[in-house]
Amino acid sequence: MEPTSAPPDPTTVKGGERVEGERGGGGGSSSTTTTSYQHHAPATTTTPPPPLSRYESQKRRDWNTFLQYLKNHKPPLTLGRCSGAHVIEFLKYLDQFGKTKVHATGCPYFGHPSPPAPCACPLRQAWGSLDALIGRLRAAYEENGGRPESNPFGARAVRIYLREVREGQAKARGIPYEKKKRKRPSAGSTSSGVNVSVADTQTPADGGGGGGDSGSSSSRVGSGRTTNVVTSAVASTTV
């Protein structure tokens, strides 16, 4: 009696796919079900962008404010048609939101740095605030595709206006605006910041040869101070 072989497993795995076949015989149709094993890539975590600095945040707000001003302008203005005159109009428009008291010429407190009583003089934007604002808008204009040669915030008329505001507020408030003078390096200092004394640059007069002069004196620099070690060679050279 021959042993009977087990019927073939209708489920086979081929190349990572599971194939299930329907038992049947003859010429009947068979259906197959394919189950694919998909490998999902691990989800990548995106790091949030670093927060903007205080300067960048203020520059963005100033730029959006200026664009809104152009939009509400009558007639409306585009950025390409904006000139230095429009920038000056924008600065004058901002005066209504100022908090700096600027005394008029006929005010009894004109030129008084600390008036003892309030007056009816208007509030204006301080010159320092306007100067910083123009600097931020000038940078924002070029960052948004504007050309430096056509930057309206760098126009000569804007610079003249800011200078007039500075001088006018200095007289009205009695507070002079002085430019900070740069400290000039002293004559006895080098570009590397090491002080060189006169004795370091002088050559001994008794030197008979190049080797004797170089070995008679040496300088040593350390801890921000110069120490000169001078050894005399007069005794060794005299007869």
GROMACS .gro file of C-alpha atoms in nm:
model
  239
    1MET     CA    1   0.000   0.000   0.000
    2GLU     CA    2   0.158   0.327  -0.111
    3PRO     CA    3   0.170   0.617   0.140
    4THR     CA    4  -0.054   0.905   0.052
    5SER     CA    5   0.117   1.242   0.018
    6ALA     CA    6  -0.027   1.544   0.193
    7PRO     CA    7  -0.212   1.790  -0.029
    8PRO     CA    8  -0.008   2.095  -0.124
    9ASP     CA    9  -0.046   2.402   0.095
   10PRO     CA   10  -0.259   2.650  -0.095
   11THR     CA   11  -0.069   2.933   0.070
   12THR     CA   12   0.279   3.003  -0.063
   13VAL     CA   13   0.517   3.287  -0.020
   14LYS     CA   14   0.702   3.410  -0.326
   15GLY     CA   15   0.948   3.701  -0.320
   16GLY     CA   16   0.807   3.861  -0.007
   17GLU     CA   17   0.446   3.822  -0.124
   18ARG     CA   18   0.187   3.597   0.022
   19VAL     CA   19  -0.022   3.416  -0.243
   20GLU     CA   20  -0.336   3.225  -0.149
   21GLY     CA   21  -0.487   2.994  -0.408
   22GLU     CA   22  -0.836   2.840  -0.406
   23ARG     CA   23  -0.855   2.465  -0.388
   24GLY     CA   24  -1.020   2.322  -0.689
   25GLY     CA   25  -0.970   2.099  -0.974
   26GLY     CA   26  -1.044   2.061  -1.331
   27GLY     CA   27  -1.064   2.361  -1.550
   28GLY     CA   28  -1.239   2.576  -1.294
   29SER     CA   29  -1.122   2.929  -1.245
   30SER     CA   30  -0.905   3.011  -0.947
   31SER     CA   31  -0.865   3.336  -0.762
   32THR     CA   32  -0.548   3.459  -0.598
   33THR     CA   33  -0.507   3.714  -0.324
   34THR     CA   34  -0.179   3.901  -0.301
   35THR     CA   35  -0.073   4.064   0.022
   36SER     CA   36   0.224   4.299  -0.006
   37TYR     CA   37   0.454   4.369   0.283
   38GLN     CA   38   0.529   4.741   0.268
   39HIS     CA   39   0.814   4.894   0.460
   40HIS     CA   40   0.725   5.239   0.590
   41ALA     CA   41   1.009   5.485   0.630
   42PRO     CA   42   1.040   5.630   0.978
   43ALA     CA   43   0.880   5.970   1.018
   44THR     CA   44   1.133   6.251   1.008
   45THR     CA   45   1.106   6.517   1.274
   46THR     CA   46   1.139   6.873   1.147
   47THR     CA   47   1.309   7.116   1.378
   48PRO     CA   48   1.127   7.449   1.414
   49PRO     CA   49   1.310   7.754   1.281
   50PRO     CA   50   1.501   7.955   1.539
   51PRO     CA   51   1.310   8.250   1.683
   52LEU     CA   52   1.376   8.588   1.529
   53SER     CA   53   1.590   8.835   1.713
   54ARG     CA   54   1.446   9.155   1.850
   55TYR     CA   55   1.595   9.353   1.562
   56GLU     CA   56   1.456   9.118   1.296
   57SER     CA   57   1.110   9.117   1.455
   58GLN     CA   58   1.101   9.495   1.471
   59LYS     CA   59   1.225   9.521   1.113
   60ARG     CA   60   0.946   9.293   0.992
   61ARG     CA   61   0.683   9.496   1.177
   62ASP     CA   62   0.818   9.823   1.037
   63TRP     CA   63   0.819   9.684   0.685
   64ASN     CA   64   0.458   9.563   0.712
   65THR     CA   65   0.356   9.902   0.852
   66PHE     CA   66   0.514  10.083   0.558
   67LEU     CA   67   0.349   9.852   0.305
   68GLN     CA   68   0.013   9.915   0.471
   69TYR     CA   69   0.079  10.289   0.452
   70LEU     CA   70   0.141  10.261   0.078
   71LYS     CA   71  -0.178  10.061   0.037
   72ASN     CA   72  -0.388  10.321   0.222
   73HIS     CA   73  -0.222  10.613   0.046
   74LYS     CA   74  -0.445  10.825  -0.175
   75PRO     CA   75  -0.388  10.757  -0.454
   76PRO     CA   76  -0.245  10.412  -0.368
   77LEU     CA   77   0.127  10.375  -0.420
   78THR     CA   78   0.333  10.080  -0.528
   79LEU     CA   79   0.675  10.006  -0.389
   80GLY     CA   80   0.836  10.060  -0.729
   81ARG     CA   81   0.699  10.416  -0.751
   82CYS     CA   82   0.798  10.510  -0.397
   83SER     CA   83   1.052  10.791  -0.370
   84GLY     CA   84   1.232  10.979  -0.098
   85ALA     CA   85   0.948  11.232  -0.081
   86HIS     CA   86   0.702  10.955   0.004
   87VAL     CA   87   0.935  10.830   0.276
   88ILE     CA   88   0.941  11.180   0.431
   89GLU     CA   89   0.559  11.187   0.419
   90PHE     CA   90   0.559  10.854   0.603
   91LEU     CA   91   0.788  10.991   0.873
   92LYS     CA   92   0.565  11.295   0.921
   93TYR     CA   93   0.263  11.066   0.939
   94LEU     CA   94   0.429  10.881   1.229
   95ASP     CA   95   0.464  11.205   1.430
   96GLN     CA   96   0.106  11.171   1.549
   97PHE     CA   97   0.212  10.860   1.743
   98GLY     CA   98   0.521  11.023   1.894
   99LYS     CA   99   0.588  11.064   2.265
  100THR     CA  100   0.862  11.328   2.263
  101LYS     CA  101   0.772  11.686   2.357
  102VAL     CA  102   0.917  11.930   2.107
  103HIS     CA  103   0.871  12.292   2.215
  104ALA     CA  104   0.765  12.550   1.960
  105THR     CA  105   0.961  12.869   1.905
  106GLY     CA  106   0.713  13.084   2.100
  107CYS     CA  107   0.697  12.844   2.396
  108PRO     CA  108   0.850  12.983   2.720
  109TYR     CA  109   1.021  12.648   2.767
  110PHE     CA  110   1.188  12.652   2.428
  111GLY     CA  111   1.543  12.527   2.472
  112HIS     CA  112   1.476  12.422   2.831
  113PRO     CA  113   1.596  12.063   2.892
  114SER     CA  114   1.377  12.016   3.201
  115PRO     CA  115   1.064  12.233   3.185
  116PRO     CA  116   0.907  12.289   3.529
  117ALA     CA  117   0.548  12.270   3.403
  118PRO     CA  118   0.359  12.114   3.112
  119CYS     CA  119   0.286  12.306   2.795
  120ALA     CA  120   0.065  12.273   2.490
  121CYS     CA  121   0.346  12.191   2.249
  122PRO     CA  122   0.286  11.882   2.032
  123LEU     CA  123   0.443  11.540   2.071
  124ARG     CA  124   0.670  11.417   1.796
  125GLN     CA  125   0.876  11.115   1.708
  126ALA     CA  126   1.225  11.147   1.852
  127TRP     CA  127   1.506  11.188   1.604
  128GLY     CA  128   1.682  10.876   1.729
  129SER     CA  129   1.370  10.665   1.669
  130LEU     CA  130   1.332  10.796   1.314
  131ASP     CA  131   1.698  10.740   1.235
  132ALA     CA  132   1.682  10.378   1.357
  133LEU     CA  133   1.355  10.323   1.168
  134ILE     CA  134   1.508  10.438   0.839
  135GLY     CA  135   1.801  10.204   0.892
  136ARG     CA  136   1.572   9.904   0.938
  137LEU     CA  137   1.351   9.994   0.641
  138ARG     CA  138   1.654  10.049   0.421
  139ALA     CA  139   1.776   9.697   0.500
  140ALA     CA  140   1.429   9.545   0.459
  141TYR     CA  141   1.388   9.707   0.117
  142GLU     CA  142   1.696   9.534  -0.021
  143GLU     CA  143   1.611   9.204   0.150
  144ASN     CA  144   1.277   9.203  -0.033
  145GLY     CA  145   1.429   9.235  -0.378
  146GLY     CA  146   1.493   9.608  -0.402
  147ARG     CA  147   1.807   9.741  -0.569
  148PRO     CA  148   2.046   9.943  -0.356
  149GLU     CA  149   2.079  10.220  -0.615
  150SER     CA  150   1.701  10.277  -0.616
  151ASN     CA  151   1.647  10.246  -0.240
  152PRO     CA  152   1.416  10.537  -0.143
  153PHE     CA  153   1.516  10.512   0.224
  154GLY     CA  154   1.873  10.601   0.133
  155ALA     CA  155   1.777  10.905  -0.074
  156ARG     CA  156   1.956  11.233  -0.014
  157ALA     CA  157   1.629  11.409   0.069
  158VAL     CA  158   1.566  11.164   0.355
  159ARG     CA  159   1.914  11.226   0.500
  160ILE     CA  160   1.860  11.603   0.485
  161TYR     CA  161   1.523  11.570   0.655
  162LEU     CA  162   1.667  11.361   0.938
  163ARG     CA  163   1.945  11.615   0.990
  164GLU     CA  164   1.692  11.898   1.011
  165VAL     CA  165   1.485  11.703   1.263
  166ARG     CA  166   1.794  11.639   1.474
  167GLU     CA  167   1.901  12.002   1.476
  168GLY     CA  168   1.548  12.131   1.537
  169GLN     CA  169   1.482  11.899   1.829
  170ALA     CA  170   1.821  11.977   1.980
  171LYS     CA  171   1.738  12.349   1.989
  172ALA     CA  172   1.380  12.303   2.104
  173ARG     CA  173   1.460  12.058   2.382
  174GLY     CA  174   1.796  12.204   2.479
  175ILE     CA  175   1.961  11.865   2.435
  176PRO     CA  176   2.247  11.870   2.184
  177TYR     CA  177   2.306  11.559   1.980
  178GLU     CA  178   2.678  11.505   1.956
  179LYS     CA  179   2.839  11.242   1.743
  180LYS     CA  180   3.058  10.997   1.926
  181LYS     CA  181   3.419  11.060   1.836
  182ARG     CA  182   3.630  10.760   1.758
  183LYS     CA  183   3.932  10.714   1.976
  184ARG     CA  184   4.247  10.747   1.773
  185PRO     CA  185   4.522  10.496   1.850
  186SER     CA  186   4.816  10.647   2.035
  187ALA     CA  187   5.151  10.692   1.863
  188GLY     CA  188   5.314  10.429   2.082
  189SER     CA  189   5.073  10.149   1.998
  190THR     CA  190   5.075   9.904   1.712
  191SER     CA  191   4.785   9.750   1.526
  192SER     CA  192   4.813   9.432   1.730
  193GLY     CA  193   4.754   9.620   2.054
  194VAL     CA  194   5.108   9.571   2.198
  195ASN     CA  195   5.272   9.887   2.328
  196VAL     CA  196   5.625   9.940   2.203
  197SER     CA  197   5.845  10.172   2.406
  198VAL     CA  198   6.115  10.394   2.262
  199ALA     CA  199   6.389  10.182   2.419
  200ASP     CA  200   6.273   9.880   2.219
  201THR     CA  201   6.328  10.054   1.887
  202GLN     CA  202   6.665  10.211   1.964
  203THR     CA  203   6.992  10.045   1.867
  204PRO     CA  204   7.283  10.063   2.115
  205ALA     CA  205   7.550  10.306   1.999
  206ASP     CA  206   7.841  10.092   2.121
  207GLY     CA  207   7.770   9.798   1.896
  208GLY     CA  208   8.074   9.690   1.704
  209GLY     CA  209   7.896   9.430   1.498
  210GLY     CA  210   7.557   9.293   1.420
  211GLY     CA  211   7.594   8.989   1.645
  212GLY     CA  212   7.696   9.193   1.948
  213ASP     CA  213   7.394   9.429   1.920
  214SER     CA  214   7.141   9.154   1.891
  215GLY     CA  215   7.280   8.966   2.188
  216SER     CA  216   7.312   9.271   2.414
  217SER     CA  217   6.941   9.344   2.451
  218SER     CA  218   6.622   9.145   2.433
  219SER     CA  219   6.256   9.222   2.498
  220ARG     CA  220   5.991   8.999   2.640
  221VAL     CA  221   5.616   9.066   2.620
  222GLY     CA  222   5.368   8.890   2.846
  223SER     CA  223   5.049   8.952   3.048
  224GLY     CA  224   4.990   9.290   2.883
  225ARG     CA  225   5.319   9.442   2.997
  226THR     CA  226   5.654   9.489   2.824
  227THR     CA  227   5.970   9.394   3.015
  228ASN     CA  228   6.303   9.497   2.875
  229VAL     CA  229   6.610   9.300   2.980
  230VAL     CA  230   6.922   9.492   2.884
  231THR     CA  231   7.269   9.348   2.936
  232SER     CA  232   7.569   9.566   2.887
  233ALA     CA  233   7.857   9.441   2.674
  234VAL     CA  234   8.081   9.740   2.731
  235ALA     CA  235   8.309   9.558   2.977
  236SER     CA  236   8.369   9.270   2.738
  237THR     CA  237   8.452   9.494   2.443
  238THR     CA  238   8.687   9.737   2.615
  239VAL     CA  239   9.055   9.659   2.632
   0.00000   0.00000   0.00000
